[in-house]
mmCIF file of C-alpha atoms in Angstrom:
data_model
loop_
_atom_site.group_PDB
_atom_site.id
_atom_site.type_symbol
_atom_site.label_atom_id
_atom_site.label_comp_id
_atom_site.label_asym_id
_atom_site.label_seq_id
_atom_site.Cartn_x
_atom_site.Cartn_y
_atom_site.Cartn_z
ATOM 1 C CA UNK A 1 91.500 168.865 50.689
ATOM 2 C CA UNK A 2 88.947 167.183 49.443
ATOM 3 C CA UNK A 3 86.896 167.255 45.786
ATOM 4 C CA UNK A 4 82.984 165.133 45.980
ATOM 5 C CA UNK A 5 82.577 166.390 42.251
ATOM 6 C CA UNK A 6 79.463 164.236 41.229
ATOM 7 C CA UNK A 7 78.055 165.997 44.145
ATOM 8 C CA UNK A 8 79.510 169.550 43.464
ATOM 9 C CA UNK A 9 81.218 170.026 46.717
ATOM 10 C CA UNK A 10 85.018 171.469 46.850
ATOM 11 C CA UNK A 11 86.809 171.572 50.802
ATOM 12 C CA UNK A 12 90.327 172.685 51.170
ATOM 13 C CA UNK A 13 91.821 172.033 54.512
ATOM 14 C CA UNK A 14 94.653 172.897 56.013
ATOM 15 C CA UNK A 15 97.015 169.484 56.874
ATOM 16 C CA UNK A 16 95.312 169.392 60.384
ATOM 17 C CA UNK A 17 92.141 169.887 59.008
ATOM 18 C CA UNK A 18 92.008 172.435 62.013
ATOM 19 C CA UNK A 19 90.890 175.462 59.021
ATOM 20 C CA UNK A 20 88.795 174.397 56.299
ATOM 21 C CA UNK A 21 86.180 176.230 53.225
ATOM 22 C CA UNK A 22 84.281 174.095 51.457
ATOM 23 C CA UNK A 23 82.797 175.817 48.145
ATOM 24 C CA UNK A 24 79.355 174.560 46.672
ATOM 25 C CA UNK A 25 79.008 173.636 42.707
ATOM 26 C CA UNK A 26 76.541 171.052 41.939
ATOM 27 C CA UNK A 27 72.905 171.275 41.060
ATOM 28 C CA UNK A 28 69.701 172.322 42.949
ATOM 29 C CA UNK A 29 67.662 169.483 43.842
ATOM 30 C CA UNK A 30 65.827 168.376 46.930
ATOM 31 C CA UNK A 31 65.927 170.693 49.342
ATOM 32 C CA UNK A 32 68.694 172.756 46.997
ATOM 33 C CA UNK A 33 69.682 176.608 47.463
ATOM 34 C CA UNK A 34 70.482 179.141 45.243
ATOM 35 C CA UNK A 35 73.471 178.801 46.163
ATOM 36 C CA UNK A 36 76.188 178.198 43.281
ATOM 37 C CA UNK A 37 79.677 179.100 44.110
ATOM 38 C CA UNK A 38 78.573 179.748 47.905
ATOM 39 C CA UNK A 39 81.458 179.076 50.059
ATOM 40 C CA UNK A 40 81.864 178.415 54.143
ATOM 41 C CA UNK A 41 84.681 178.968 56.305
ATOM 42 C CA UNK A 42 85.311 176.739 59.463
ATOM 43 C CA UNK A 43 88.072 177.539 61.963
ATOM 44 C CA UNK A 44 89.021 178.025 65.978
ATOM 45 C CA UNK A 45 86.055 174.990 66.068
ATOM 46 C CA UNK A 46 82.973 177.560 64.251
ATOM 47 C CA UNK A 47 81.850 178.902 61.240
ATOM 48 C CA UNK A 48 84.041 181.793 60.627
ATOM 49 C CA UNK A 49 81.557 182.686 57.570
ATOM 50 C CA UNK A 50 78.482 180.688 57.643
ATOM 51 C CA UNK A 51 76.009 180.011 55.430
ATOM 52 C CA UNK A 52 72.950 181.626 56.539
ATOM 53 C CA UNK A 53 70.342 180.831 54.094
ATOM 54 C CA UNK A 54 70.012 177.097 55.570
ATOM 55 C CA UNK A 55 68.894 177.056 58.929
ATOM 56 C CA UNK A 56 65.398 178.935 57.989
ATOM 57 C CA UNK A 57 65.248 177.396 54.468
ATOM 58 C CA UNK A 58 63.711 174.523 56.717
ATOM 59 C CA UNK A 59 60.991 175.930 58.110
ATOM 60 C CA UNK A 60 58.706 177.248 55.445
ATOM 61 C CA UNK A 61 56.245 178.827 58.653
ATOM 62 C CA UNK A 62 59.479 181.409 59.305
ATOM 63 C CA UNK A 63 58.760 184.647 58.316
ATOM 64 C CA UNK A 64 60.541 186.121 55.865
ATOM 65 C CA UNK A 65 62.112 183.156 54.368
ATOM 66 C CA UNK A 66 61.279 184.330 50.606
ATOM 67 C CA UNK A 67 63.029 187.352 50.863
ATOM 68 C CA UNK A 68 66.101 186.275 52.667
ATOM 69 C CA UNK A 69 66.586 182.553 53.016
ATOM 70 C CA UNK A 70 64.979 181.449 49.622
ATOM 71 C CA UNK A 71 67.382 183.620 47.729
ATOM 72 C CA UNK A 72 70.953 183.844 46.696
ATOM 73 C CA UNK A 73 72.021 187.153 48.790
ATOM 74 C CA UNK A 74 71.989 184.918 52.014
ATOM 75 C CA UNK A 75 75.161 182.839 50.534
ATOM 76 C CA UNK A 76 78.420 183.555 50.679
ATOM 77 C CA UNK A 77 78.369 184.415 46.837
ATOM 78 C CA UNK A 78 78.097 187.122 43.687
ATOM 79 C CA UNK A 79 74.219 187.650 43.389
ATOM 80 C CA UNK A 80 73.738 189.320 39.701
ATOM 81 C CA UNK A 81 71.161 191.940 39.004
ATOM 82 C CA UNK A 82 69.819 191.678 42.639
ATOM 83 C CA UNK A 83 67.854 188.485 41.556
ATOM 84 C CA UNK A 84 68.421 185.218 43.120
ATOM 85 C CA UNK A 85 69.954 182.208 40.735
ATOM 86 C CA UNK A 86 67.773 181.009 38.105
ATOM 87 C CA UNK A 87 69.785 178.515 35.948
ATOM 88 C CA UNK A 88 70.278 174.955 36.984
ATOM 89 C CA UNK A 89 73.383 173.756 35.714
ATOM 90 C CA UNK A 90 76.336 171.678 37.498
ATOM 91 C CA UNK A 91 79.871 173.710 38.044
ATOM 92 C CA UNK A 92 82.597 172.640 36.048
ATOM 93 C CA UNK A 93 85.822 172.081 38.260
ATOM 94 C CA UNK A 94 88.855 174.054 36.204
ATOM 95 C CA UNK A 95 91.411 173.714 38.743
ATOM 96 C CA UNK A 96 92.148 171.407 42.117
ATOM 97 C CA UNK A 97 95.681 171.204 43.783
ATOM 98 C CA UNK A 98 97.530 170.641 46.722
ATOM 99 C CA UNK A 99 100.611 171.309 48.037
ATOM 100 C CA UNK A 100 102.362 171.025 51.572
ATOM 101 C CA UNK A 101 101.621 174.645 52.412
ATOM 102 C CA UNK A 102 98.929 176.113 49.529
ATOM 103 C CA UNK A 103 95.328 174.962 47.129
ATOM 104 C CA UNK A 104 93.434 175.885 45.098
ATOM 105 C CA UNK A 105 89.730 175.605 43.576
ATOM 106 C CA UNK A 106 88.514 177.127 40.539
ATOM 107 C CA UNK A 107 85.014 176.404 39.471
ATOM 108 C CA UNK A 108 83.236 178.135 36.364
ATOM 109 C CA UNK A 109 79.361 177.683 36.650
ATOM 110 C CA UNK A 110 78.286 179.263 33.350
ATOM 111 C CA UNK A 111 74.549 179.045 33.082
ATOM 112 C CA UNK A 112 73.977 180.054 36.763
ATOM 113 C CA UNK A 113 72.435 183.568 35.499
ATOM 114 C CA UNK A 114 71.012 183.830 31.918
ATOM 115 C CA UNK A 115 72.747 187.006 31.542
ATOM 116 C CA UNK A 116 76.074 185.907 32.344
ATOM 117 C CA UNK A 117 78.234 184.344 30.224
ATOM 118 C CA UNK A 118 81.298 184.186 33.095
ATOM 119 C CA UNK A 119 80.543 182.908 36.700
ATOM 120 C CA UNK A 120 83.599 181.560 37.770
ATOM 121 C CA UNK A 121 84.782 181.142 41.648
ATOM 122 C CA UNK A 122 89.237 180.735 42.304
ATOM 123 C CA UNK A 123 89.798 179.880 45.691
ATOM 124 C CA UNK A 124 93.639 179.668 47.103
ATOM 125 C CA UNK A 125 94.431 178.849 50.727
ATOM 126 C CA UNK A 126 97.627 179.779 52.023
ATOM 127 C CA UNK A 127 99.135 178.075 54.897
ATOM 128 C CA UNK A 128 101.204 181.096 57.224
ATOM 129 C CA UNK A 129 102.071 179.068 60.376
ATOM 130 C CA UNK A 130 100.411 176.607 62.647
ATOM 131 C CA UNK A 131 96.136 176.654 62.769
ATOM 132 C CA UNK A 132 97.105 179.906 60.291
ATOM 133 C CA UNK A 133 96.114 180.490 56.655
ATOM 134 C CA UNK A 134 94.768 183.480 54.388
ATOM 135 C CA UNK A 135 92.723 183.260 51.522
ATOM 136 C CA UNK A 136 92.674 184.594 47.726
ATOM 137 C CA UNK A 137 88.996 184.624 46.492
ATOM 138 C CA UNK A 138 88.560 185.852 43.215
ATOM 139 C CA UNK A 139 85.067 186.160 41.706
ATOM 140 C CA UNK A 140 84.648 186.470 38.069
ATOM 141 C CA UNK A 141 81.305 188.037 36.394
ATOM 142 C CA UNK A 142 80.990 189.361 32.994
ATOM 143 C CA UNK A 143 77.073 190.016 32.017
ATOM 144 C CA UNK A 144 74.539 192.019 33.991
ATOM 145 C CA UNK A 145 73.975 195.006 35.131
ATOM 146 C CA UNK A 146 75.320 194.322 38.934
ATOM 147 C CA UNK A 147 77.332 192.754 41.096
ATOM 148 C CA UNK A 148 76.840 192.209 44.695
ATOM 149 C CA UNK A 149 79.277 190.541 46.599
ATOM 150 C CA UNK A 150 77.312 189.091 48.989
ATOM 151 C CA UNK A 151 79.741 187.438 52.507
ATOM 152 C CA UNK A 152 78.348 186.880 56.142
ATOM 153 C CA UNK A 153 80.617 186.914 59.220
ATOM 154 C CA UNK A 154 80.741 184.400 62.652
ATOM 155 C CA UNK A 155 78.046 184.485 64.917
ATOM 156 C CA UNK A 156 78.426 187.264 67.365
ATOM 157 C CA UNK A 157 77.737 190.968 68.255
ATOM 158 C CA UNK A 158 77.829 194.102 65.806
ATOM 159 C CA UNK A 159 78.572 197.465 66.251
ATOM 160 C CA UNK A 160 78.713 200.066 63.864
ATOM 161 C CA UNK A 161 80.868 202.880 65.048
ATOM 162 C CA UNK A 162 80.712 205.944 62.446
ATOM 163 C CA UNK A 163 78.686 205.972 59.234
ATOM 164 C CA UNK A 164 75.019 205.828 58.808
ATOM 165 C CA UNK A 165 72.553 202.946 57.145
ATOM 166 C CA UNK A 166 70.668 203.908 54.079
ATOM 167 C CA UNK A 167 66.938 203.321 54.120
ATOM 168 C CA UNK A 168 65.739 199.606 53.555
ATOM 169 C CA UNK A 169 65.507 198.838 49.969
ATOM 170 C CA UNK A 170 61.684 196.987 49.283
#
């Protein structure tokens, strides 16, 4: 496990480093995201849960990038009020340890939506057994109207068995 805090970047890794998360804190600048508290899961060699607002955040000629890419529901994150983050502000680190089979990361980012006073990520890895580990994530909001809790799986196929999609929202 590692901590970059001037940068606002959190990892915690297994002891092989075979299963890692890292979890995004700092500020937007440069080519920034939206992206506070946005986390990414690496095992078996591949993003388990990518981030998929980068790769067309790139390319301002790909269509669609200011409704998806440009905007906080393609993290792996809380998106409040279905608007993407305006606030600025660098993540506070409120908790990093290690031990021989566990860490954690707890990050409070308030500022990251005008309207809410909590924002605050806990992460805890659990090592279960060789290149094996679960994860707590706990995701505390208080302030807006809603709460969408926005994650993105490995690349690969879909199938929906069952169910029906709504409409597309605007």
């Amino acid at each position: 496990p590692r901590l970059l805090d001037a940068y606002g970047l959190g990892i915690l890794s297994n002891p092989k480093d075979t299963i890692s998360t890292t979890l995004t804190y700092g500020l937007k600048a440069g080519h920034g995201h939206y992206d506070r508290l946005n986390f990414e899961m690496f095992a078996a060699g591949q993003p388990i849960m990518p981030d998929l607002g980068y790769p067309d955040a790139m390319n301002d000629f790909v269509s669609g990038i200011y409704t998806w890419s440009k905007n906080t529901v393609s993290h792996n994150t809380v998106v409040v009020d279905a608007t993407r983050q305006l606030g600025n502000v660098h993540g506070t680190v409120k908790l990093f340890a290690n031990s021989p089979s566990a860490r954690v990361l707890s990050v409070d980012a308030p500022g990251t939506y005008a309207q809410a006073k909590t924002y605050r990520r806990t992460m805890v890895m659990v090592d279960t057994g060789n290149d094996q580990s679960y994860y707590l994530d706990v995701f505390d909001v208080a302030g807006g109207k809603q709460h969408d809790y926005s994650l993105h799986g490995p690349p690969g196929e879909f199938d929906m068995q069952g169910g029906a999609w709504s409409a597309p929202a605007p």
